Coordinates of N, CA and C and ligand atoms in Angstrom, one line a residue:
M1 N 94.0 188.3 75.9 CA 93.9 186.9 76.5 C 94.3 185.8 75.6
P2 N 95.0 184.8 75.8 CA 95.3 183.5 74.7 C 93.9 183.2 74.1
K3 N 93.9 182.8 72.9 CA 92.7 182.2 72.2 C 92.8 180.9 71.7
L4 N 91.7 180.1 72.1 CA 91.6 178.6 71.6 C 90.6 178.5 70.5
Y5 N 90.9 178.1 69.4 CA 89.9 177.7 68.5 C 89.5 176.2 68.6
D6 N 88.4 176.0 69.1 CA 88.1 174.9 69.8 C 86.9 174.0 69.4
L7 N 87.2 172.6 69.5 CA 85.6 171.9 69.5 C 85.7 171.2 70.7
E8 N 84.5 171.3 71.4 CA 84.2 170.6 72.7 C 84.4 169.1 72.8
P9 N 83.9 168.2 72.0 CA 84.5 166.8 72.3 C 85.7 166.5 71.9
S10 N 86.7 167.3 71.3 CA 87.9 166.9 70.8 C 88.8 166.8 71.8
G11 N 89.3 165.6 72.0 CA 90.4 165.5 73.1 C 91.5 166.4 72.9
N12 N 92.2 166.6 71.9 CA 93.5 167.4 71.5 C 92.9 168.8 72.0
C13 N 91.7 169.4 71.7 CA 91.2 170.6 72.2 C 91.3 170.7 73.7
Y14 N 90.6 169.6 74.3 CA 90.5 169.7 75.8 C 91.8 169.7 76.4
K15 N 92.9 168.8 76.0 CA 94.2 169.0 76.7 C 94.6 170.6 76.9
V16 N 94.3 171.5 75.9 CA 94.5 172.7 75.9 C 94.0 173.4 77.1
R17 N 92.5 173.0 77.0 CA 91.4 173.7 78.3 C 91.9 173.4 79.4
L18 N 92.1 171.9 79.7 CA 92.6 171.5 80.7 C 93.9 172.2 81.3
M19 N 94.9 172.2 80.5 CA 96.2 172.7 80.9 C 96.0 174.4 81.4
C20 N 95.3 175.1 80.7 CA 94.9 176.3 81.1 C 94.2 176.4 82.4
A21 N 93.3 175.7 82.2 CA 92.3 175.6 84.0 C 93.4 175.1 85.0
V22 N 94.3 174.2 84.7 CA 95.3 174.1 85.8 C 96.2 175.1 86.1
L23 N 96.8 175.9 85.1 CA 97.6 176.8 85.4 C 96.8 178.2 85.7
G24 N 95.6 178.4 85.7 CA 94.9 179.5 86.0 C 95.3 180.5 84.9
V25 N 95.4 180.1 83.8 CA 95.4 180.9 82.4 C 94.2 181.3 81.8
P26 N 93.6 182.4 81.7 CA 92.4 182.6 81.2 C 92.5 182.3 79.6
L27 N 91.4 182.0 79.1 CA 91.4 181.5 77.7 C 90.0 182.1 77.0
D28 N 90.3 182.7 76.0 CA 89.0 182.9 75.0 C 88.9 181.9 74.1
I29 N 87.8 181.1 74.4 CA 87.5 179.8 73.6 C 86.4 180.2 72.5
V30 N 87.0 180.0 71.2 CA 86.4 180.3 69.9 C 85.9 178.8 69.3
P31 N 84.6 178.5 69.6 CA 84.0 177.4 69.0 C 84.3 177.2 67.4
V32 N 84.5 176.1 66.8 CA 84.6 176.1 65.5 C 83.6 175.1 64.9
D33 N 83.1 175.8 63.8 CA 82.0 174.9 63.2 C 82.4 173.9 62.4
F34 N 82.9 172.8 63.0 CA 83.6 171.6 62.4 C 83.1 171.1 61.3
M35 N 81.8 170.5 61.4 CA 80.7 170.0 60.8 C 80.7 170.8 59.3
A36 N 80.8 172.1 59.2 CA 80.8 172.9 58.1 C 82.0 173.2 57.6
G37 N 83.1 172.1 58.3 CA 84.5 172.4 57.8 C 85.0 173.8 58.0
A38 N 84.7 174.7 58.7 CA 85.6 175.6 59.1 C 87.2 175.7 59.3
H39 N 87.5 174.5 59.7 CA 88.8 174.6 60.0 C 89.9 174.3 58.7
K40 N 89.0 174.0 57.5 CA 89.6 173.7 56.0 C 89.5 174.9 55.3
K41 N 89.1 176.1 56.0 CA 88.5 177.3 55.2 C 89.4 178.2 55.8
S42 N 89.5 179.4 54.7 CA 89.9 180.7 55.5 C 89.1 181.5 56.6
P43 N 89.3 181.9 57.8 CA 90.7 182.1 58.3 C 91.4 181.1 58.9
L44 N 90.8 179.8 59.2 CA 91.8 178.9 60.1 C 92.5 178.2 59.5
I45 N 92.4 178.0 58.2 CA 93.6 177.3 57.1 C 94.7 178.1 56.9
D46 N 94.4 179.3 57.1 CA 95.5 180.4 56.9 C 96.7 180.3 58.0
M47 N 96.0 179.9 59.3 CA 96.7 179.8 60.3 C 97.4 178.6 60.9
N48 N 96.7 177.4 60.2 CA 96.9 175.9 60.5 C 96.8 175.3 59.1
P49 N 97.8 175.3 57.9 CA 97.5 174.8 56.7 C 97.3 173.3 56.5
F50 N 97.6 172.7 58.0 CA 97.3 171.0 58.2 C 95.7 170.9 58.2
G51 N 94.9 172.1 58.2 CA 93.2 172.1 58.3 C 92.9 171.0 59.7
E52 N 93.5 171.6 60.6 CA 93.1 170.9 62.1 C 93.0 171.9 63.1
I53 N 92.6 171.5 64.3 CA 92.3 172.1 65.3 C 92.7 171.1 66.5
P54 N 93.0 171.7 67.8 CA 93.6 172.9 68.3 C 94.1 173.8 67.1
I55 N 93.7 175.5 67.3 CA 94.7 176.2 67.1 C 95.1 177.4 68.1
F56 N 96.1 177.7 68.5 CA 96.0 178.6 69.9 C 96.9 179.9 69.5
V57 N 96.5 181.0 69.8 CA 96.9 182.3 69.6 C 97.3 182.9 71.0
D58 N 98.6 183.5 70.7 CA 98.9 184.1 72.1 C 99.6 185.1 71.4
G59 N 98.9 186.6 71.2 CA 99.7 187.6 70.6 C 100.0 187.3 69.1
D60 N 101.3 187.5 69.0 CA 102.0 186.8 67.5 C 102.4 185.4 67.4
V61 N 102.0 184.9 68.4 CA 102.5 183.4 68.5 C 101.1 182.8 68.1
V62 N 101.0 181.7 66.9 CA 100.3 181.0 66.3 C 100.5 179.5 66.5
L63 N 100.0 178.8 67.3 CA 100.3 177.5 67.1 C 99.4 176.3 66.9
R64 N 99.8 175.2 66.4 CA 99.1 173.9 65.9 C 99.7 173.1 66.7
D65 N 98.8 171.7 67.0 CA 99.1 170.6 67.8 C 99.1 170.5 69.1
S66 N 98.5 170.0 69.6 CA 98.0 170.2 71.2 C 99.4 169.6 71.9
Q67 N 100.1 169.1 71.6 CA 101.7 168.7 72.4 C 102.3 170.0 72.3
A68 N 102.5 170.7 71.1 CA 103.3 172.0 71.1 C 102.8 172.9 72.0
I69 N 101.4 173.2 71.9 CA 100.7 174.0 72.9 C 100.7 173.9 74.3
L70 N 100.9 172.5 74.6 CA 101.3 172.1 76.0 C 102.3 172.7 76.4
V71 N 103.6 172.6 75.5 CA 104.9 172.6 75.9 C 104.9 174.3 76.1
Y72 N 104.4 175.2 75.2 CA 104.2 176.6 75.3 C 103.7 176.7 76.8
L73 N 102.5 176.5 76.8 CA 101.9 176.7 78.1 C 102.5 176.5 79.4
A74 N 103.3 175.3 79.3 CA 103.9 174.8 80.6 C 105.2 175.6 80.5
R75 N 105.9 176.0 79.7 CA 107.0 177.0 79.7 C 106.8 178.2 80.0
K76 N 105.6 178.7 79.4 CA 105.5 180.3 79.6 C 104.7 180.4 81.1
W77 N 103.8 179.6 81.5 CA 103.1 179.9 82.7 C 103.3 178.7 83.7
G78 N 104.1 177.6 83.5 CA 104.0 176.8 84.5 C 105.6 176.5 85.2
G79 N 106.5 177.6 85.3 CA 107.8 177.6 85.6 C 108.5 176.3 85.3
E80 N 109.2 175.6 86.5 CA 109.6 174.5 86.0 C 108.7 173.1 86.2
S81 N 107.5 173.3 86.7 CA 106.7 172.3 87.3 C 106.4 171.3 86.3
W82 N 105.8 171.7 85.3 CA 105.0 170.7 84.3 C 106.0 170.4 82.9
L83 N 107.0 171.1 82.7 CA 108.2 170.7 81.8 C 109.4 171.2 82.2
P84 N 110.3 170.6 82.9 CA 111.2 171.0 83.5 C 112.1 171.3 82.4
S85 N 113.2 172.4 82.5 CA 114.3 172.5 81.4 C 115.6 171.6 81.3
E86 N 115.7 171.1 82.7 CA 117.0 170.5 82.4 C 116.8 169.2 81.8
P87 N 117.9 168.8 80.5 CA 117.7 168.2 79.6 C 117.1 166.6 79.8
A88 N 117.6 166.0 80.8 CA 117.3 164.7 81.0 C 115.5 164.5 81.3
K89 N 115.6 165.5 82.4 CA 114.0 165.6 82.6 C 113.1 165.9 81.6
M90 N 113.4 167.0 80.8 CA 112.6 167.5 80.0 C 112.5 166.4 78.5
A91 N 113.4 165.4 78.4 CA 113.2 164.3 77.5 C 112.6 163.5 77.9
E92 N 112.4 163.1 79.2 CA 111.6 162.1 80.0 C 110.3 162.4 79.6
V93 N 109.9 163.8 79.8 CA 108.5 164.0 79.4 C 108.0 164.0 78.1
V94 N 109.1 164.7 77.2 CA 109.0 164.6 75.7 C 108.8 163.2 75.4
E95 N 109.5 162.3 75.9 CA 109.0 160.7 75.6 C 107.6 160.5 75.3
W96 N 107.0 161.1 76.4 CA 105.4 160.7 76.4 C 104.5 161.5 75.6
L97 N 104.8 162.8 75.4 CA 104.3 163.6 74.3 C 104.1 162.7 72.9
M98 N 105.4 162.1 72.7 CA 105.5 161.3 71.5 C 104.4 160.2 71.7
V99 N 104.1 159.5 72.5 CA 103.3 158.5 72.8 C 101.9 159.1 72.4
A100 N 101.7 160.1 73.2 CA 100.2 160.9 72.6 C 100.1 161.0 71.3
E101 N 101.1 161.5 70.7 CA 101.2 161.7 69.2 C 100.8 160.5 68.4
N102 N 101.6 159.5 68.8 CA 101.7 158.3 68.1 C 100.6 157.1 68.5
E103 N 101.0 156.4 69.5 CA 100.4 155.3 70.0 C 99.3 155.4 70.2
I104 N 98.9 156.3 71.1 CA 97.7 156.7 71.5 C 96.6 157.3 70.7
A105 N 97.5 158.4 69.7 CA 96.4 159.0 68.7 C 96.1 157.8 67.8
R106 N 96.8 156.9 67.4 CA 96.6 155.7 66.4 C 95.8 154.5 67.0
G107 N 95.8 154.6 68.4 CA 95.1 153.7 69.0 C 93.8 153.8 69.4
P108 N 93.7 154.4 70.7 CA 92.4 154.6 71.3 C 91.6 155.8 70.7
N109 N 92.3 156.8 70.2 CA 91.9 157.8 69.5 C 91.3 157.4 68.3
D110 N 91.9 156.7 67.3 CA 91.3 156.4 66.3 C 90.0 155.5 66.4
A111 N 90.0 154.2 67.3 CA 88.9 153.6 67.7 C 87.6 154.4 67.7
R112 N 88.1 155.6 68.7 CA 86.7 156.6 69.0 C 86.4 157.2 67.7
L113 N 87.4 157.6 66.9 CA 86.9 158.5 65.8 C 86.1 157.3 64.9
H114 N 86.3 156.1 64.9 CA 85.4 155.4 64.1 C 84.1 155.2 64.6
D115 N 83.9 154.7 65.8 CA 83.0 154.3 66.7 C 81.9 155.5 67.0
K116 N 82.3 156.4 67.4 CA 81.6 157.7 67.8 C 81.3 158.8 66.5
F117 N 82.4 158.9 65.9 CA 82.2 160.0 64.6 C 82.2 159.4 63.3
G118 N 82.2 158.1 63.0 CA 82.1 157.6 61.8 C 83.0 157.4 61.0
Y119 N 84.4 158.1 61.3 CA 85.5 157.9 60.5 C 85.8 156.7 59.8
K120 N 86.0 156.4 58.6 CA 86.4 155.1 57.8 C 88.1 154.9 58.0
L121 N 88.2 153.9 58.7 CA 89.6 153.5 59.1 C 89.5 152.2 59.7
D122 N 90.8 151.6 59.6 CA 90.7 150.3 60.1 C 90.7 149.9 61.8
V123 N 89.5 149.9 62.0 CA 89.3 149.8 63.7 C 90.1 148.7 64.2
A124 N 89.8 147.4 63.6 CA 90.7 146.6 64.5 C 92.1 146.8 64.5
A125 N 92.8 147.4 63.6 CA 94.1 147.5 63.7 C 94.1 148.7 64.9
A126 N 93.3 149.8 65.0 CA 93.6 150.6 66.0 C 93.2 150.1 67.3
R127 N 92.4 149.1 67.6 CA 92.2 148.4 68.8 C 93.3 147.4 69.1
E128 N 94.0 147.0 68.4 CA 95.3 146.3 68.6 C 96.3 147.1 68.9
K129 N 96.4 148.4 68.6 CA 97.3 149.2 68.9 C 96.9 149.9 70.3
A130 N 95.8 150.1 70.4 CA 95.5 150.4 71.7 C 95.8 149.4 73.0
A131 N 95.4 148.3 72.5 CA 95.8 147.1 73.6 C 97.5 147.2 73.8
R132 N 98.1 147.2 72.8 CA 99.4 147.3 73.1 C 99.8 148.5 74.0
I133 N 99.3 149.7 73.7 CA 99.9 150.7 74.4 C 99.2 150.9 75.7
L134 N 98.0 150.3 76.0 CA 97.5 150.4 77.3 C 98.1 149.3 78.3
G135 N 98.5 148.1 77.5 CA 99.4 147.2 78.3 C 100.9 147.9 78.5
L136 N 101.6 148.8 77.9 CA 102.6 149.4 78.1 C 102.3 150.2 79.4
M137 N 101.4 151.0 79.3 CA 101.0 152.0 80.5 C 101.0 151.4 81.4
N138 N 100.2 150.2 81.4 CA 99.6 149.5 82.6 C 100.8 149.0 83.4
T139 N 101.9 148.7 82.7 CA 103.2 148.1 83.4 C 103.8 149.2 84.1
H140 N 103.8 150.4 83.4 CA 104.7 151.4 83.7 C 104.1 152.1 85.0
L141 N 102.8 152.3 84.8 CA 102.3 153.0 85.9 C 101.7 151.8 87.1
S142 N 102.2 150.7 87.0 CA 102.0 149.7 88.4 C 103.3 150.0 89.0
K143 N 104.4 150.8 88.3 CA 105.6 151.1 89.2 C 105.9 152.5 89.6
T144 N 104.8 153.5 89.0 CA 105.0 154.8 89.4 C 103.7 155.3 89.2
Q145 N 103.7 156.5 89.9 CA 102.0 157.1 90.0 C 102.0 158.0 88.9
W146 N 102.7 158.6 88.3 CA 102.6 159.4 86.9 C 103.6 159.0 85.9
L147 N 103.1 159.6 84.6 CA 103.8 159.0 83.5 C 105.5 159.3 83.7
A148 N 105.8 160.8 84.0 CA 107.3 161.1 84.0 C 107.5 161.8 85.4
L149 N 108.9 161.6 85.8 CA 109.3 162.6 86.9 C 108.9 162.0 88.3
G150 N 107.9 161.2 88.4 CA 107.2 160.9 89.8 C 106.2 162.0 90.2
R151 N 105.9 162.9 89.1 CA 104.9 163.9 89.5 C 104.1 164.1 88.3
P152 N 103.0 164.9 88.4 CA 102.3 165.5 87.4 C 103.0 166.3 86.3
T153 N 102.9 166.1 85.1 CA 103.8 167.1 84.3 C 102.9 166.9 82.8
I154 N 103.0 167.8 81.9 CA 102.6 167.6 80.5 C 102.3 166.3 80.0
A155 N 103.1 165.2 80.4 CA 102.9 163.9 80.0 C 101.8 163.4 80.3
D156 N 101.0 163.8 81.3 CA 99.9 163.2 82.0 C 98.7 163.8 81.1
I157 N 98.8 165.4 81.0 CA 97.7 166.1 80.5 C 97.9 165.5 78.8
A158 N 98.7 165.1 78.1 CA 99.0 165.0 76.8 C 98.4 163.4 76.7
C159 N 98.5 162.4 77.4 CA 98.2 161.1 77.1 C 96.6 160.8 77.8
A160 N 96.3 161.5 78.9 CA 95.3 161.0 79.6 C 93.8 161.2 78.6
P161 N 93.5 162.2 77.9 CA 92.0 162.3 77.5 C 91.8 161.1 76.7
Y162 N 92.5 160.8 75.8 CA 92.0 159.6 74.9 C 91.8 158.0 75.5
V163 N 93.0 158.0 76.3 CA 92.8 156.8 77.3 C 91.4 157.1 77.9
A164 N 91.4 158.1 78.6 CA 89.9 158.0 79.6 C 88.8 157.7 78.4
M165 N 88.8 158.4 77.4 CA 87.7 158.2 76.6 C 87.6 157.1 75.7
S166 N 88.5 155.8 76.1 CA 88.8 154.8 75.1 C 87.3 153.9 75.0
Y167 N 86.5 153.9 76.1 CA 85.1 153.1 76.0 C 84.5 153.7 74.9
E168 N 84.7 155.1 74.5 CA 83.7 155.5 73.3 C 84.3 154.9 71.9
G169 N 85.5 154.0 72.1 CA 86.0 153.5 71.0 C 86.0 152.2 71.2
G170 N 85.1 151.3 72.1 CA 84.9 150.0 72.1 C 85.7 149.4 72.9
I171 N 86.6 150.2 73.7 CA 87.9 149.7 74.5 C 87.6 149.5 76.0
S172 N 87.6 148.5 76.8 CA 87.4 148.8 78.3 C 88.7 148.8 78.8
L173 N 88.8 149.7 80.2 CA 90.0 149.7 80.6 C 90.0 148.5 81.8
E174 N 89.0 148.0 82.0 CA 89.3 147.0 82.9 C 90.4 146.2 83.1
P175 N 91.2 145.6 82.1 CA 92.4 144.7 82.2 C 93.4 145.8 82.5
Y176 N 93.3 147.1 83.0 CA 94.4 147.9 82.8 C 94.0 148.7 84.1
P177 N 94.1 148.3 85.5 CA 93.8 148.8 86.6 C 94.8 149.9 87.1
A178 N 96.0 149.6 86.7 CA 96.9 150.8 87.2 C 96.8 152.2 86.2
V179 N 96.3 151.9 84.9 CA 95.8 153.0 84.2 C 94.7 153.6 84.7
S180 N 93.6 153.0 85.0 CA 92.4 153.5 85.7 C 92.4 154.3 87.0
A181 N 93.7 153.8 87.9 CA 94.0 154.5 89.1 C 94.9 155.6 88.9
W182 N 95.6 155.8 87.8 CA 96.2 157.1 87.3 C 95.2 158.0 86.8
L183 N 94.3 157.5 86.1 CA 93.5 158.4 85.4 C 92.6 159.1 86.8
D184 N 92.1 158.3 87.7 CA 91.6 159.0 89.1 C 92.5 159.9 89.5
R185 N 93.9 159.7 89.6 CA 95.1 160.8 90.2 C 95.0 161.8 89.4
I186 N 94.8 161.9 88.0 CA 94.4 163.2 87.2 C 93.3 163.8 87.6
K187 N 92.1 163.4 87.7 CA 90.9 164.0 88.2 C 91.1 164.6 89.7
S188 N 92.3 164.2 90.4 CA 92.4 165.2 91.7 C 93.4 166.3 91.7
I189 N 93.9 166.6 90.4 CA 94.6 167.6 90.0 C 94.1 169.0 90.4
P190 N 94.4 170.0 91.2 CA 93.8 171.0 91.2 C 93.4 171.8 90.1
G191 N 92.1 172.0 89.9 CA 91.8 173.0 88.4 C 91.2 172.0 87.4
F192 N 91.3 170.7 87.6 CA 91.0 169.7 86.9 C 89.5 170.0 86.1
V193 N 89.2 170.0 85.0 CA 87.9 169.9 84.4 C 87.7 168.4 83.6
P194 N 86.3 168.4 83.7 CA 85.9 166.9 83.2 C 86.2 166.5 81.9
F195 N 86.5 165.2 81.8 CA 86.8 164.9 80.0 C 85.7 164.9 79.4
P196 N 85.8 165.3 78.1 CA 84.6 165.9 77.3 C 83.9 164.2 77.3
A197 N 84.3 163.3 77.2 CA 83.1 162.2 76.9 C 82.0 162.1 77.8
Ligands
GSH1 N1 98.5 166.3 66.1 C1 97.4 167.4 66.2 C2 96.1 166.5 65.6 C3 94.7 167.4 65.7 C4 93.7 166.8 65.1 O1 93.7 165.6 64.7 N2 92.7 167.2 65.4 C5 91.4 166.9 64.6 C6 90.0 167.4 65.7 S1 90.7 166.4 67.2 C7 91.0 167.6 63.4 O2 91.1 168.9 63.4 N3 90.8 167.0 62.4 C8 90.8 167.2 61.2 C9 89.5 166.3 60.5 O3 89.1 165.6 60.8 O4 89.2 167.1 59.4 C10 97.2 167.4 67.7 O5 97.5 166.9 68.7 O6 96.4 168.6 68.0

């Protein structure tokens, strides 16, 4: 059974738990003692020298980064549904994986890290970035039901968690009704498990 080195409130770990739940992939969840810095010490630091979780292990395959893990799960267990192999379609999904890793991570995610977990960072800059990406997503989702390909893909799984938890970083989704409606659609995906917030 694949193994996930996990932290319950982490949106990045949650993405992996959600995708596995949706695909019906059983997962051995190994809680990481994050407060004690277990992710910065052996054996975890040997698996991920970046000192971060999630870490995903499937036999000989050891992966870091939630987006990379979603790619692996989708291609190994999701057929053509969640990340198709046709080049233009795959690229359309990957565009949004990059948004998860960049604009969302440095926007709503950073604001939450500051407010909920006391990380010292420029929260005003994070909130500005959040407003920009939420505005862009709202415009996009006013025209389409899902982020890519007009159907649920790993683009939605990657981008939803930190957007859904925006309020924990002092950001309201009220100005972004199309984003809120999209989050409701995600909650209706069979196998959905509640966001960690
Ligand atoms: N790009 C990575 C980021 C992973 C990440 O930042 N993980 C956080 C927990 S959510 C972490 O381990 N941070 C290390 C720390 O704050 O010491 C991913 O998407 O998985």
